[in-house]
Protein backbone atom coordinates (compact mmCIF):
# COMPACT_ATOMS: atom_id res chain seq x y z
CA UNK A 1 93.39 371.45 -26.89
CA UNK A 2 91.23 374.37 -25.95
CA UNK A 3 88.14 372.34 -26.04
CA UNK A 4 89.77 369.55 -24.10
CA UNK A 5 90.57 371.52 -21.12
CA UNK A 6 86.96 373.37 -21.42
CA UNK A 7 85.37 370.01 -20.76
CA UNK A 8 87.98 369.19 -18.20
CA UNK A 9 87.42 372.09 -16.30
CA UNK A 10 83.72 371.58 -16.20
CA UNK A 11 83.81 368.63 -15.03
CA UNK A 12 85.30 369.90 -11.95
CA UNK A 13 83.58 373.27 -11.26
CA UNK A 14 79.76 371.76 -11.99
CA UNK A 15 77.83 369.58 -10.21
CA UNK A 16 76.12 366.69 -12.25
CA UNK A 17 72.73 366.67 -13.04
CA UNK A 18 71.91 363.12 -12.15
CA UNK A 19 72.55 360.96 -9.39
CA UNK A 20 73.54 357.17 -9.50
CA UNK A 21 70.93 354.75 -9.10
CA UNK A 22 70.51 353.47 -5.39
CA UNK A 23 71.62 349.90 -6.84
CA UNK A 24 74.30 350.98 -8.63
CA UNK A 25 77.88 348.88 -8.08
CA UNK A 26 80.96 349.88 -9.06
CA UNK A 27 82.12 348.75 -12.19
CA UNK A 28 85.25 346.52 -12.69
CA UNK A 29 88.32 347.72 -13.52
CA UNK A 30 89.16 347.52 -17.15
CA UNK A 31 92.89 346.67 -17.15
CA UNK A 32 93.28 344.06 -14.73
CA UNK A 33 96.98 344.42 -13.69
CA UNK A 34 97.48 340.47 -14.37
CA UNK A 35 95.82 340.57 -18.03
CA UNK A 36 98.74 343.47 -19.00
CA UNK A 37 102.33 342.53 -20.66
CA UNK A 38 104.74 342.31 -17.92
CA UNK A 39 107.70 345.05 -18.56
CA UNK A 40 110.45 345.31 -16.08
CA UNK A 41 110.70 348.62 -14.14
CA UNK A 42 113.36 350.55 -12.57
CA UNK A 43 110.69 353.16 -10.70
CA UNK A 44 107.62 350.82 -10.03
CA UNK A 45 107.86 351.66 -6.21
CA UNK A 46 107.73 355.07 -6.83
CA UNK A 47 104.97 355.20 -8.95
CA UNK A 48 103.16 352.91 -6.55
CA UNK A 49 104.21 353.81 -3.36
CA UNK A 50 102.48 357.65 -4.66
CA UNK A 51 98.96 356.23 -4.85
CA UNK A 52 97.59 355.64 -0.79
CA UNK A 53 99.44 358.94 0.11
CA UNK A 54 98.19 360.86 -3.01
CA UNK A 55 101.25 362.85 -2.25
CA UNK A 56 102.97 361.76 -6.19
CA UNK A 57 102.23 359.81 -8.88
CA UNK A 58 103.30 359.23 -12.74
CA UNK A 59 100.24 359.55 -15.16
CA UNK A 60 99.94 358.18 -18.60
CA UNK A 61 98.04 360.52 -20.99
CA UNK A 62 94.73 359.21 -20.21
CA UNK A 63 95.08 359.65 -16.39
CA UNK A 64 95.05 363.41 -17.28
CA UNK A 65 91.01 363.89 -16.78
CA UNK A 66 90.96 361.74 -14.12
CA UNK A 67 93.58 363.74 -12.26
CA UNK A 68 91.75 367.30 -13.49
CA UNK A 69 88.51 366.33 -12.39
CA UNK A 70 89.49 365.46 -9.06
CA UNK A 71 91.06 368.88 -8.47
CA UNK A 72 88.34 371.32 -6.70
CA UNK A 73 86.68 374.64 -8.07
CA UNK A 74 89.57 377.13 -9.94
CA UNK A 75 88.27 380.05 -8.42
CA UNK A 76 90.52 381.91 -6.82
CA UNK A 77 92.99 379.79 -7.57
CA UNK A 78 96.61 380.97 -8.31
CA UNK A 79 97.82 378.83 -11.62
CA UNK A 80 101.48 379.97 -13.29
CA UNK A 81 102.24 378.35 -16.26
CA UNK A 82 105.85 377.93 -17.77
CA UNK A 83 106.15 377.83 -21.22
CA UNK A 84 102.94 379.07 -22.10
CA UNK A 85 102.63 377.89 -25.62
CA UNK A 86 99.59 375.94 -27.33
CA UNK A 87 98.58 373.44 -24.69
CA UNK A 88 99.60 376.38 -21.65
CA UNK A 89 97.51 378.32 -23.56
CA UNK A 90 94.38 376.09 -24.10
CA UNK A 91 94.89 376.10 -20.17
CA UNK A 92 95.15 379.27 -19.50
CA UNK A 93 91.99 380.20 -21.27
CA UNK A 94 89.59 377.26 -19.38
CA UNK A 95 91.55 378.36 -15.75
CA UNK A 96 90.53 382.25 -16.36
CA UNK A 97 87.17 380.93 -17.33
CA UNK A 98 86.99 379.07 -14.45
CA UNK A 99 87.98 382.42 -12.16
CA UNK A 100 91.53 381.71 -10.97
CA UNK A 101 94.22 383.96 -11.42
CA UNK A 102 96.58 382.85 -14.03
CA UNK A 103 100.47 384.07 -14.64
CA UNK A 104 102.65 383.10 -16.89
CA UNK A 105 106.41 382.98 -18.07
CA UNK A 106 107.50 382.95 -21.66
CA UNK A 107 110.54 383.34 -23.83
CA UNK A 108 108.75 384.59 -26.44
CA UNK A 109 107.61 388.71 -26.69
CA UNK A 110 105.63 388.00 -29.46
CA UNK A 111 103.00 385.28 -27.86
CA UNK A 112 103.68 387.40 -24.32
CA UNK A 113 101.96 390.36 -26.05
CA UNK A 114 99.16 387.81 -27.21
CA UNK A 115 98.71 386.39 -24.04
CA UNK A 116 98.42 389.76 -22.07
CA UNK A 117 95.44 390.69 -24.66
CA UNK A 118 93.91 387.63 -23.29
CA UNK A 119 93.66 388.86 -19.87
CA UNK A 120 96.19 386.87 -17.82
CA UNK A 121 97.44 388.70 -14.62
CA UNK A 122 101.10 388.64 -15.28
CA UNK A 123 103.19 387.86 -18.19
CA UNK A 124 106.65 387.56 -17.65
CA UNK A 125 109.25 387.14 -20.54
CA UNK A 126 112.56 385.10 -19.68
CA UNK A 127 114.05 382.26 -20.39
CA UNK A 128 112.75 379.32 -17.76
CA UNK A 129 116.83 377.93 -17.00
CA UNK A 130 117.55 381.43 -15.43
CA UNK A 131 116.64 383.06 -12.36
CA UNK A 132 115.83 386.57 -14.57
CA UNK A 133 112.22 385.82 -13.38
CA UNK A 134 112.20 384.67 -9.96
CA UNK A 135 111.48 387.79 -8.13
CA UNK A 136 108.90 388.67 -10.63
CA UNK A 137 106.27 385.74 -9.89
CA UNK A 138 105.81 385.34 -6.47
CA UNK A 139 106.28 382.32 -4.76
CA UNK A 140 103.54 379.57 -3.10
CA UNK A 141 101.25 378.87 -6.36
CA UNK A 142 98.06 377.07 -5.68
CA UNK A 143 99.08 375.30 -8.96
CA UNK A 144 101.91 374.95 -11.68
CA UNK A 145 101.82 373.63 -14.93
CA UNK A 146 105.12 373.45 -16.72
CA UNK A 147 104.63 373.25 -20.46
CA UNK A 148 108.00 374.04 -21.96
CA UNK A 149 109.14 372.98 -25.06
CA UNK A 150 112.51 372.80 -26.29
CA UNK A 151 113.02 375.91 -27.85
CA UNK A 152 115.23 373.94 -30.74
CA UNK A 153 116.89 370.69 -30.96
CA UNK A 154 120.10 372.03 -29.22
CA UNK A 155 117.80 373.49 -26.40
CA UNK A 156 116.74 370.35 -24.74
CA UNK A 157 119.11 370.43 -22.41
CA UNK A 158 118.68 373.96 -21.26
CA UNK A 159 114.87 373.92 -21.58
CA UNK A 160 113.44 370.84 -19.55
CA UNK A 161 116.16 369.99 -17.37
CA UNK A 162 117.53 373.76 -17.07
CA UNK A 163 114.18 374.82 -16.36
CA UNK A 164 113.04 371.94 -14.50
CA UNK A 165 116.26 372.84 -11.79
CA UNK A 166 115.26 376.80 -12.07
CA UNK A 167 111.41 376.19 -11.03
CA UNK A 168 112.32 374.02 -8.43
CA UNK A 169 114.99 376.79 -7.04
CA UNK A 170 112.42 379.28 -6.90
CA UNK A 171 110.02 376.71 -5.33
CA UNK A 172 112.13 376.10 -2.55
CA UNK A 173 113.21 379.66 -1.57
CA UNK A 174 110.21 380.07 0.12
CA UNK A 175 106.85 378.68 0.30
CA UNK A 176 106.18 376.04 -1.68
CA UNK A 177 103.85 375.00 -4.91
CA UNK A 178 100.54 373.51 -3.99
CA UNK A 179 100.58 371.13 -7.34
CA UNK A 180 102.96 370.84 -9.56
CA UNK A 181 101.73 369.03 -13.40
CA UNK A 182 104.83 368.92 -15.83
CA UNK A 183 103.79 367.91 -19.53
CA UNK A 184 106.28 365.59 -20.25
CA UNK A 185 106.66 362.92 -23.50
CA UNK A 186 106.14 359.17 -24.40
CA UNK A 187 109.18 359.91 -26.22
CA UNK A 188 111.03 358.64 -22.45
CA UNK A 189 109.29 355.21 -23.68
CA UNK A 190 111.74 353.16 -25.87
CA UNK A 191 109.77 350.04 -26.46
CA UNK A 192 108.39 349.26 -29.69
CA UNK A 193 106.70 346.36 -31.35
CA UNK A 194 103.45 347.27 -30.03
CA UNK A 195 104.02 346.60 -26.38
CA UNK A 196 102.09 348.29 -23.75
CA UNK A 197 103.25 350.45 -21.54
CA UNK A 198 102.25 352.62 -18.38
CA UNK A 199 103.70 354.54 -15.66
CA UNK A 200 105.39 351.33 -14.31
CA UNK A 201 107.24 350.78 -17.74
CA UNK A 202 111.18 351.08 -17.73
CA UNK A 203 111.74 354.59 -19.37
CA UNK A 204 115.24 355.55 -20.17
CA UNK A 205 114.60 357.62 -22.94
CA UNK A 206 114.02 355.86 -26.43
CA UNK A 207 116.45 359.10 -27.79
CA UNK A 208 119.00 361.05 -26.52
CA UNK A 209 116.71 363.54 -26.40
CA UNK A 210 114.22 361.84 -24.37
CA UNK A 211 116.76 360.84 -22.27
CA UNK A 212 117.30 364.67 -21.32
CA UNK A 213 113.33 364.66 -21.15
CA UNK A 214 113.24 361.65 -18.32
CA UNK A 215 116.10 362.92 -16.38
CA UNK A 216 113.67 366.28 -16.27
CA UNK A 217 111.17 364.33 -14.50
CA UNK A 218 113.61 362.56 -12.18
CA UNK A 219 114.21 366.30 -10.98
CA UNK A 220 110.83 366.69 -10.39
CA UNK A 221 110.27 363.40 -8.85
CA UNK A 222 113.57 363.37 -6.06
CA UNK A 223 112.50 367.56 -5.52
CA UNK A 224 112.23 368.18 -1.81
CA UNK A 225 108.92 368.59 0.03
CA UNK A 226 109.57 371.98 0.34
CA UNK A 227 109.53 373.45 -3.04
CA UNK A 228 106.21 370.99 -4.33
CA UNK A 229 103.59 369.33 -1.91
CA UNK A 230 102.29 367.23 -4.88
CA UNK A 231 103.34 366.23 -8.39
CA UNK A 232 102.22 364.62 -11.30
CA UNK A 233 104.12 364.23 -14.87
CA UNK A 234 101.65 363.43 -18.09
CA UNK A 235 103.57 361.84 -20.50
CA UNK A 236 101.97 363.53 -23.82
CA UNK A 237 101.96 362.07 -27.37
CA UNK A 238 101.64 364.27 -30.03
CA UNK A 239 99.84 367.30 -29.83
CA UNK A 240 97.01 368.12 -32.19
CA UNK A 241 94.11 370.44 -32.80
CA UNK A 242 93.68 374.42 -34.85
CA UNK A 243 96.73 375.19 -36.40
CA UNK A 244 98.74 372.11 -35.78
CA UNK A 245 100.63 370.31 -37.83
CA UNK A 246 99.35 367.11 -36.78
């Protein structure tokens, strides 16, 4: 993960080396929207309707550096990160390396201790579904990346969409977050047989669980204007890398 979001990030704060040919064309796309499996869709406008405003938009995993290295220079940046476990971590560290100031809120004392020995600014310990923390990060981010994860199977509830409606609270109370990126799961997918699927794809939840997980991006996706200027939800698979057990 670590060495993911190092290349991610710099791809965005260095300039290439090379320029493109002066006869260079652009190359076609390579999944023609009529060549994919037709799957019915209860959101398609929204995901659609996102793209010539590039005010919202739902990703699939892959559209994660595409969305990253779009995004300007980190430096100076404000980033707070909820849930700052392994991936908010592996972010965390490529963010301070790319000079932005990074915050975080955790449930856990244990990794908060860790990840104040790595050097972020603030490190807040709560749990995300309460307002114990709002008047300890201030508000208007540059940038929010909410990596919580359930805390236990009968957390779900508590943890995504809990913590989903407690961001958003403090969001809205005064000025609002520049970007918002929430780290959600395929695991809102329920087709199977080998279908494929993108951000147009029905996606009920295939579980009950990732039925709690979709209704956590619905939250995100109907939030007003004033508590997140733009959003984006990556629907992750699993996560793997140094001391995983993937």
């Amino acid at each position: 993960a670590m060495a993911g979001a190092e290349r991610v990030f710099r791809l965005v704060d260095v300039k290439p080396d090379w320029e493109d040919d002066p006869a260079a064309v652009e190359l076609p796309a390579t999944r023609a929207a009529a060549a994919r499996p037709q799957v019915p869709s209860d959101k398609g406008q929204v995901a659609r309707s996102g793209i010539p405003e590039g005010r919202h938009l739902l990703l699939d995993t892959w559209s994660l550096i595409l969305v990253t290295s779009a995004m300007r220079t980190m430096a100076g940046k404000r980033l707070v990160i909820f849930g700052c476990g392994y991936v908010g971590s592996a972010v965390a560290r490529a963010a301070m390396a790319a000079a932005a100031r990074v915050e975080a809120v955790t449930r856990n004392h244990d990794k908060a201790a860790i990840l104040r020995a790595a050097g972020l600014a603030k490190v807040v310990v709560a749990d995300l579904a309460t307002a114990d923390w709002h008047t300890q990060i201030e508000n208007g981010p540059d940038f929010v990346v909410n990596t919580v994860s359930s805390g236990g199977p009968d957390q779900y509830r508590q943890s995504y969409v809990g913590g989903m409606q407690s961001i958003l609270t403090w969001a809205a109370a005064q000025t609002p977050i520049g970007t918002m990126v929430y780290t959600s799961s395929t695991s809102v997918y329920p087709q199977g047989g080998g279908v494929v699927v993108d951000e147009t794809a029905d996606a009920p939840g295939a579980t009950p669980n990732g039925s709690i997980i979709r209704e956590s991006e619905v939250l995100l996706q109907n939030a007003p204007a004033d508590a997140r200027a733009r959003w984006f939800v990556l629907r992750l698979a699993g996560i793997y890398g140094p001391g995983r057990h993937h």
